[in-house]
XYZ file of C-alpha atoms in Angstrom:
181
model
C 0.000 0.000 0.000
C 1.476 3.335 -1.039
C 1.627 6.306 1.318
C 0.116 9.653 0.340
C 2.053 11.329 3.165
C 5.751 10.521 3.046
C 8.415 10.787 5.688
C 11.857 11.988 4.622
C 13.675 8.876 5.804
C 17.010 8.258 4.139
C 17.946 5.053 2.359
C 21.503 3.764 2.860
C 21.632 5.175 6.407
C 21.103 8.817 5.389
C 23.813 8.996 2.717
C 23.937 11.131 -0.381
C 25.995 10.875 -3.540
C 27.872 12.938 -6.125
C 29.315 12.323 -9.588
C 30.820 14.394 -12.398
C 28.483 16.959 -13.955
C 25.957 15.596 -16.485
C 26.290 12.007 -15.234
C 23.099 10.116 -16.107
C 20.631 10.308 -13.234
C 18.568 7.348 -12.048
C 14.963 7.027 -13.245
C 13.683 5.488 -10.002
C 14.888 5.616 -6.402
C 15.176 1.819 -6.625
C 17.713 1.940 -9.487
C 21.337 1.132 -8.746
C 23.539 4.202 -9.107
C 26.305 4.012 -11.689
C 29.924 3.548 -10.664
C 30.526 7.288 -11.264
C 28.529 8.099 -8.114
C 30.506 8.250 -4.870
C 29.175 8.552 -1.345
C 29.663 12.027 0.089
C 28.856 10.973 3.622
C 26.158 10.783 6.243
C 23.424 13.431 6.428
C 22.410 14.532 9.925
C 19.077 13.489 11.398
C 17.669 16.936 10.516
C 17.884 15.834 6.876
C 18.169 17.973 3.769
C 15.825 20.844 2.980
C 14.768 21.821 -0.536
C 13.829 25.165 -2.036
C 12.403 24.048 -5.412
C 12.582 27.401 -7.165
C 15.051 30.198 -6.790
C 14.015 33.786 -7.308
C 11.866 34.767 -10.244
C 11.136 38.157 -11.735
C 7.945 39.095 -13.525
C 7.299 41.650 -16.219
C 3.830 43.177 -16.312
C 2.315 45.561 -18.794
C 0.651 48.837 -17.902
C -2.583 47.036 -17.004
C -0.562 44.925 -14.516
C -1.116 41.793 -16.637
C 1.707 39.296 -16.331
C 3.523 39.130 -19.675
C 6.706 37.268 -18.832
C 8.352 35.441 -15.948
C 12.031 34.507 -15.781
C 14.257 32.852 -13.256
C 17.054 34.864 -11.651
C 18.289 32.091 -9.359
C 18.056 28.298 -9.402
C 16.512 26.142 -6.702
C 18.666 24.879 -3.865
C 19.082 22.052 -1.410
C 20.692 22.505 2.002
C 22.429 19.371 3.239
C 23.852 18.950 6.767
C 26.766 16.556 6.200
C 28.122 14.898 9.358
C 30.942 12.891 7.782
C 34.434 14.336 7.978
C 36.406 12.236 5.498
C 38.704 13.168 2.635
C 35.837 12.435 0.166
C 33.245 14.499 2.038
C 35.654 17.419 2.475
C 36.598 17.320 -1.231
C 32.892 17.523 -2.045
C 32.180 20.342 0.421
C 35.243 22.488 -0.307
C 36.270 21.292 -3.765
C 38.968 18.752 -4.577
C 41.446 21.513 -5.480
C 41.171 22.881 -1.915
C 41.858 19.585 -0.115
C 45.202 17.822 0.193
C 45.863 14.453 1.787
C 49.171 13.379 3.277
C 49.760 9.678 3.883
C 50.354 8.355 7.370
C 53.939 8.120 8.595
C 55.652 6.868 11.737
C 55.060 10.349 13.235
C 51.364 10.912 12.334
C 48.258 9.390 10.791
C 46.772 10.412 7.453
C 46.362 14.188 7.359
C 43.562 15.872 5.409
C 44.092 19.615 5.021
C 41.449 22.060 3.769
C 42.464 25.443 2.338
C 39.548 27.884 2.603
C 41.115 31.091 1.272
C 39.348 30.792 -2.108
C 35.873 29.843 -0.858
C 33.792 26.962 -2.220
C 34.995 25.444 -5.466
C 32.918 26.434 -8.513
C 33.006 22.923 -9.981
C 29.594 21.647 -11.019
C 28.609 18.081 -10.193
C 25.621 15.747 -10.231
C 24.050 15.219 -6.788
C 21.535 12.555 -5.727
C 19.701 12.136 -2.413
C 17.667 8.933 -2.081
C 14.906 8.442 0.462
C 12.722 5.480 1.249
C 9.443 5.376 3.188
C 7.746 1.966 3.419
C 7.305 0.879 -0.237
C 7.757 4.410 -1.577
C 11.090 5.595 -2.925
C 12.017 9.274 -3.185
C 14.717 10.985 -5.274
C 15.989 14.537 -5.108
C 18.619 15.110 -7.773
C 20.350 17.444 -10.191
C 22.806 16.632 -12.956
C 24.421 20.076 -12.687
C 24.638 21.479 -9.177
C 27.197 23.671 -7.492
C 27.918 24.254 -3.809
C 27.295 27.954 -3.309
C 27.454 28.253 0.459
C 29.052 26.610 3.454
C 27.333 27.860 6.604
C 28.889 28.291 10.028
C 30.513 25.091 11.275
C 30.073 24.233 14.947
C 32.783 22.284 16.734
C 30.814 21.395 19.885
C 32.416 18.762 22.124
C 29.105 16.882 22.491
C 28.005 16.709 18.861
C 29.120 15.885 15.347
C 30.821 18.469 13.196
C 28.144 19.517 10.705
C 29.149 20.828 7.289
C 25.986 22.746 6.316
C 26.206 23.172 2.555
C 23.839 24.710 0.019
C 23.781 23.245 -3.485
C 22.220 25.316 -6.251
C 20.837 23.628 -9.355
C 17.802 22.645 -11.388
C 16.408 19.955 -9.107
C 14.116 17.069 -9.920
C 11.906 15.252 -7.434
C 10.750 11.697 -8.218
C 8.439 9.450 -6.219
C 8.086 5.742 -7.044
C 5.234 4.064 -5.147
C 7.006 0.700 -5.425
C 3.900 -1.018 -6.803
C 5.252 -2.986 -9.771
C 2.989 -4.627 -12.335
C 3.398 -8.271 -13.174
């Protein structure tokens, strides 16, 4: 039985994925992702939030009749990432801003993030997959870019949360999981 009211529960333990820009996106939340997609990391229990449309401007004639509407900003998804790995940091800050030094007898593997240039302007494909009972949910873009990294808290009693905003033309897909035979 399909649900008309869905919860935003995450499949694969709250993970989300990225791949090079224009990588083919899945058709259904139940599809296997291609090898190009890599896990970014865990998403916090607050989950992602989606703003489907960015800003739009309207042009009206003298009678105040709407004649044209155009987009001035794309939609966005805010994702609270709680993984702090080389892969998640390369996604958040851009691969060019992250260096990794192998472990030695004096120290473990070191991952260093250089923030002087701000978020990388590299576009990527992003996919978030949710599952609620039989229903599968997809939130995805084949050309998104991280445009903001919000304040990062380093509280001793909680995970470090990398709050990122990804701008893009987003698609939402729901599959009710009811296959025909």
